[in-house]
């Protein structure tokens, strides 16, 4: 009887753990489907001049494949390398600059599938002027340094 109770407790805790993990990517007010802005996607060409889009993942400092198929110059579609991390679903987060993505891996058919466990990540999307604003800040700093050097002379 004790073994039966112990088995039941373990089973309930596992089910509860899965429900909690699924909740972060599951339903809720923050769970409205979203589309990724094209400005946040980066091109990823391969050696055969085929190209696919990726999204930078700041949590792992890696990239997530947006679609597990790549477009080639001759109009042919090829699959991205099997096992590459990819985006299964995208949902809006509370912060408008963030999205919540469910991460899976590309299979040999060119589909993005989950690995069984719920790997949800909150990703901050880059702003449309993020690169330009950094360059402007650097220019301003250089100008200030030059002005400071002129005053010293």
PDB file of C-alpha atoms in Angstrom:
ATOM      1  CA  UNK A   1       0.000   0.000   0.000  1.00  0.00           C
ATOM      2  CA  UNK A   2       2.870   2.357   0.850  1.00  0.00           C
ATOM      3  CA  UNK A   3       4.478   1.644  -2.521  1.00  0.00           C
ATOM      4  CA  UNK A   4       1.194   2.475  -4.260  1.00  0.00           C
ATOM      5  CA  UNK A   5       0.958   5.815  -2.408  1.00  0.00           C
ATOM      6  CA  UNK A   6       4.566   6.646  -3.236  1.00  0.00           C
ATOM      7  CA  UNK A   7       3.994   5.852  -6.912  1.00  0.00           C
ATOM      8  CA  UNK A   8       0.891   8.035  -6.915  1.00  0.00           C
ATOM      9  CA  UNK A   9       2.773  10.974  -5.329  1.00  0.00           C
ATOM     10  CA  UNK A  10       5.594  10.704  -7.872  1.00  0.00           C
ATOM     11  CA  UNK A  11       3.117  10.492 -10.741  1.00  0.00           C
ATOM     12  CA  UNK A  12       1.149  13.527  -9.544  1.00  0.00           C
ATOM     13  CA  UNK A  13       4.318  15.576  -9.059  1.00  0.00           C
ATOM     14  CA  UNK A  14       5.515  14.735 -12.591  1.00  0.00           C
ATOM     15  CA  UNK A  15       2.151  15.709 -14.093  1.00  0.00           C
ATOM     16  CA  UNK A  16       2.148  18.950 -12.102  1.00  0.00           C
ATOM     17  CA  UNK A  17       5.704  19.731 -13.202  1.00  0.00           C
ATOM     18  CA  UNK A  18       4.773  19.283 -16.862  1.00  0.00           C
ATOM     19  CA  UNK A  19       1.723  21.501 -16.426  1.00  0.00           C
ATOM     20  CA  UNK A  20       3.871  24.239 -14.902  1.00  0.00           C
ATOM     21  CA  UNK A  21       6.423  24.028 -17.701  1.00  0.00           C
ATOM     22  CA  UNK A  22       3.741  24.104 -20.363  1.00  0.00           C
ATOM     23  CA  UNK A  23       2.172  27.136 -18.693  1.00  0.00           C
ATOM     24  CA  UNK A  24       4.973  29.487 -19.657  1.00  0.00           C
ATOM     25  CA  UNK A  25       4.284  28.862 -23.353  1.00  0.00           C
ATOM     26  CA  UNK A  26       0.688  27.866 -22.853  1.00  0.00           C
ATOM     27  CA  UNK A  27      -2.473  29.909 -22.731  1.00  0.00           C
ATOM     28  CA  UNK A  28      -2.865  33.213 -20.946  1.00  0.00           C
ATOM     29  CA  UNK A  29      -3.219  36.917 -21.503  1.00  0.00           C
ATOM     30  CA  UNK A  30       0.340  37.093 -22.773  1.00  0.00           C
ATOM     31  CA  UNK A  31      -0.235  34.174 -25.120  1.00  0.00           C
ATOM     32  CA  UNK A  32      -1.674  35.901 -28.175  1.00  0.00           C
ATOM     33  CA  UNK A  33       0.060  34.665 -31.334  1.00  0.00           C
ATOM     34  CA  UNK A  34       2.611  37.080 -32.730  1.00  0.00           C
ATOM     35  CA  UNK A  35       4.654  37.461 -35.873  1.00  0.00           C
ATOM     36  CA  UNK A  36       8.295  38.388 -35.826  1.00  0.00           C
ATOM     37  CA  UNK A  37       9.127  41.744 -37.432  1.00  0.00           C
ATOM     38  CA  UNK A  38      11.369  41.326 -40.489  1.00  0.00           C
ATOM     39  CA  UNK A  39      13.786  43.877 -39.001  1.00  0.00           C
ATOM     40  CA  UNK A  40      14.576  41.438 -36.159  1.00  0.00           C
ATOM     41  CA  UNK A  41      15.506  38.567 -38.495  1.00  0.00           C
ATOM     42  CA  UNK A  42      18.989  37.972 -39.845  1.00  0.00           C
ATOM     43  CA  UNK A  43      19.857  36.226 -43.126  1.00  0.00           C
ATOM     44  CA  UNK A  44      21.885  33.029 -42.790  1.00  0.00           C
ATOM     45  CA  UNK A  45      23.410  31.936 -46.108  1.00  0.00           C
ATOM     46  CA  UNK A  46      25.059  28.535 -46.491  1.00  0.00           C
ATOM     47  CA  UNK A  47      27.860  27.305 -48.755  1.00  0.00           C
ATOM     48  CA  UNK A  48      25.467  26.606 -51.639  1.00  0.00           C
ATOM     49  CA  UNK A  49      24.088  30.200 -51.617  1.00  0.00           C
ATOM     50  CA  UNK A  50      20.859  28.952 -50.051  1.00  0.00           C
ATOM     51  CA  UNK A  51      19.457  31.281 -47.416  1.00  0.00           C
ATOM     52  CA  UNK A  52      17.228  31.058 -44.362  1.00  0.00           C
ATOM     53  CA  UNK A  53      16.268  33.477 -41.577  1.00  0.00           C
ATOM     54  CA  UNK A  54      17.392  33.315 -37.956  1.00  0.00           C
ATOM     55  CA  UNK A  55      16.531  35.223 -34.781  1.00  0.00           C
ATOM     56  CA  UNK A  56      19.225  36.116 -32.248  1.00  0.00           C
ATOM     57  CA  UNK A  57      18.601  34.476 -28.866  1.00  0.00           C
ATOM     58  CA  UNK A  58      20.209  36.590 -26.145  1.00  0.00           C
ATOM     59  CA  UNK A  59      19.495  33.982 -23.454  1.00  0.00           C
ATOM     60  CA  UNK A  60      21.878  31.457 -25.036  1.00  0.00           C
ATOM     61  CA  UNK A  61      23.848  33.884 -27.235  1.00  0.00           C
ATOM     62  CA  UNK A  62      22.896  31.738 -30.199  1.00  0.00           C
ATOM     63  CA  UNK A  63      20.464  31.804 -33.095  1.00  0.00           C
ATOM     64  CA  UNK A  64      17.070  30.213 -33.644  1.00  0.00           C
ATOM     65  CA  UNK A  65      15.981  29.152 -37.124  1.00  0.00           C
ATOM     66  CA  UNK A  66      12.659  30.760 -38.073  1.00  0.00           C
ATOM     67  CA  UNK A  67      11.708  28.220 -40.760  1.00  0.00           C
ATOM     68  CA  UNK A  68      13.434  24.842 -41.203  1.00  0.00           C
ATOM     69  CA  UNK A  69      13.540  25.187 -44.982  1.00  0.00           C
ATOM     70  CA  UNK A  70      15.959  27.356 -46.912  1.00  0.00           C
ATOM     71  CA  UNK A  71      15.524  29.062 -50.264  1.00  0.00           C
ATOM     72  CA  UNK A  72      18.105  28.396 -52.952  1.00  0.00           C
ATOM     73  CA  UNK A  73      18.891  30.571 -56.002  1.00  0.00           C
ATOM     74  CA  UNK A  74      17.491  28.015 -58.469  1.00  0.00           C
ATOM     75  CA  UNK A  75      14.093  28.123 -56.713  1.00  0.00           C
ATOM     76  CA  UNK A  76      14.746  24.846 -54.936  1.00  0.00           C
ATOM     77  CA  UNK A  77      13.796  24.400 -51.266  1.00  0.00           C
ATOM     78  CA  UNK A  78      16.162  22.472 -49.006  1.00  0.00           C
ATOM     79  CA  UNK A  79      15.966  21.563 -45.346  1.00  0.00           C
ATOM     80  CA  UNK A  80      18.089  23.211 -42.696  1.00  0.00           C
ATOM     81  CA  UNK A  81      20.502  20.900 -40.859  1.00  0.00           C
ATOM     82  CA  UNK A  82      18.641  18.345 -38.760  1.00  0.00           C
ATOM     83  CA  UNK A  83      18.838  19.171 -35.054  1.00  0.00           C
ATOM     84  CA  UNK A  84      19.202  22.960 -35.456  1.00  0.00           C
ATOM     85  CA  UNK A  85      17.324  24.919 -32.770  1.00  0.00           C
ATOM     86  CA  UNK A  86      14.196  26.472 -34.258  1.00  0.00           C
ATOM     87  CA  UNK A  87      11.045  28.367 -33.314  1.00  0.00           C
ATOM     88  CA  UNK A  88       7.878  26.260 -32.993  1.00  0.00           C
ATOM     89  CA  UNK A  89       5.541  29.078 -31.878  1.00  0.00           C
ATOM     90  CA  UNK A  90       5.800  32.805 -31.179  1.00  0.00           C
ATOM     91  CA  UNK A  91       3.565  34.601 -28.675  1.00  0.00           C
ATOM     92  CA  UNK A  92       3.359  38.162 -27.410  1.00  0.00           C
ATOM     93  CA  UNK A  93       4.899  38.907 -24.021  1.00  0.00           C
ATOM     94  CA  UNK A  94       3.841  41.531 -21.464  1.00  0.00           C
ATOM     95  CA  UNK A  95       6.659  43.801 -22.659  1.00  0.00           C
ATOM     96  CA  UNK A  96       5.964  44.912 -26.261  1.00  0.00           C
ATOM     97  CA  UNK A  97       9.684  44.582 -27.077  1.00  0.00           C
ATOM     98  CA  UNK A  98       9.666  40.887 -26.094  1.00  0.00           C
ATOM     99  CA  UNK A  99       8.200  37.687 -27.500  1.00  0.00           C
ATOM    100  CA  UNK A 100       7.856  34.250 -25.941  1.00  0.00           C
ATOM    101  CA  UNK A 101       9.034  31.450 -28.214  1.00  0.00           C
ATOM    102  CA  UNK A 102       8.686  27.700 -27.890  1.00  0.00           C
ATOM    103  CA  UNK A 103      11.976  26.201 -29.053  1.00  0.00           C
ATOM    104  CA  UNK A 104      12.252  22.908 -30.893  1.00  0.00           C
ATOM    105  CA  UNK A 105      14.616  21.385 -33.417  1.00  0.00           C
ATOM    106  CA  UNK A 106      14.531  20.973 -37.188  1.00  0.00           C
ATOM    107  CA  UNK A 107      13.805  17.444 -38.391  1.00  0.00           C
ATOM    108  CA  UNK A 108      14.872  15.848 -41.675  1.00  0.00           C
ATOM    109  CA  UNK A 109      11.510  16.707 -43.314  1.00  0.00           C
ATOM    110  CA  UNK A 110      12.054  20.443 -42.749  1.00  0.00           C
ATOM    111  CA  UNK A 111       9.630  20.824 -39.838  1.00  0.00           C
ATOM    112  CA  UNK A 112      10.282  22.363 -36.440  1.00  0.00           C
ATOM    113  CA  UNK A 113       9.280  19.900 -33.720  1.00  0.00           C
ATOM    114  CA  UNK A 114       9.451  20.050 -29.936  1.00  0.00           C
ATOM    115  CA  UNK A 115      11.828  17.754 -28.143  1.00  0.00           C
ATOM    116  CA  UNK A 116       9.191  16.599 -25.673  1.00  0.00           C
ATOM    117  CA  UNK A 117      10.100  19.042 -22.930  1.00  0.00           C
ATOM    118  CA  UNK A 118       8.769  22.579 -22.990  1.00  0.00           C
ATOM    119  CA  UNK A 119      11.668  24.921 -23.820  1.00  0.00           C
ATOM    120  CA  UNK A 120      10.127  28.395 -23.652  1.00  0.00           C
ATOM    121  CA  UNK A 121      12.271  31.509 -23.900  1.00  0.00           C
ATOM    122  CA  UNK A 122      11.545  35.209 -23.652  1.00  0.00           C
ATOM    123  CA  UNK A 123      13.473  37.007 -26.364  1.00  0.00           C
ATOM    124  CA  UNK A 124      13.953  40.752 -26.597  1.00  0.00           C
ATOM    125  CA  UNK A 125      13.543  41.908 -30.170  1.00  0.00           C
ATOM    126  CA  UNK A 126      16.091  44.398 -31.476  1.00  0.00           C
ATOM    127  CA  UNK A 127      14.724  47.846 -32.238  1.00  0.00           C
ATOM    128  CA  UNK A 128      14.668  49.066 -35.842  1.00  0.00           C
ATOM    129  CA  UNK A 129      17.370  51.672 -35.087  1.00  0.00           C
ATOM    130  CA  UNK A 130      19.439  49.633 -32.612  1.00  0.00           C
ATOM    131  CA  UNK A 131      22.596  49.554 -34.772  1.00  0.00           C
ATOM    132  CA  UNK A 132      22.311  53.186 -35.854  1.00  0.00           C
ATOM    133  CA  UNK A 133      21.768  54.520 -32.342  1.00  0.00           C
ATOM    134  CA  UNK A 134      24.905  52.752 -31.104  1.00  0.00           C
ATOM    135  CA  UNK A 135      26.921  54.366 -33.886  1.00  0.00           C
ATOM    136  CA  UNK A 136      25.522  57.808 -33.037  1.00  0.00           C
ATOM    137  CA  UNK A 137      26.492  57.386 -29.380  1.00  0.00           C
ATOM    138  CA  UNK A 138      30.044  56.463 -30.375  1.00  0.00           C
ATOM    139  CA  UNK A 139      30.271  59.504 -32.683  1.00  0.00           C
ATOM    140  CA  UNK A 140      29.115  61.801 -29.876  1.00  0.00           C
ATOM    141  CA  UNK A 141      31.709  60.327 -27.501  1.00  0.00           C
ATOM    142  CA  UNK A 142      34.488  60.838 -30.061  1.00  0.00           C
ATOM    143  CA  UNK A 143      33.431  64.467 -30.605  1.00  0.00           C
ATOM    144  CA  UNK A 144      33.455  65.106 -26.851  1.00  0.00           C
ATOM    145  CA  UNK A 145      36.954  63.608 -26.559  1.00  0.00           C
ATOM    146  CA  UNK A 146      38.220  65.778 -29.429  1.00  0.00           C
ATOM    147  CA  UNK A 147      36.736  68.907 -27.819  1.00  0.00           C
ATOM    148  CA  UNK A 148      38.390  67.989 -24.519  1.00  0.00           C
ATOM    149  CA  UNK A 149      41.774  67.576 -26.226  1.00  0.00           C
ATOM    150  CA  UNK A 150      41.437  70.973 -27.968  1.00  0.00           C
ATOM    151  CA  UNK A 151      40.697  72.690 -24.649  1.00  0.00           C
ATOM    152  CA  UNK A 152      43.800  71.128 -23.062  1.00  0.00           C
ATOM    153  CA  UNK A 153      46.031  72.551 -25.823  1.00  0.00           C
TER     154      UNK A 153
END
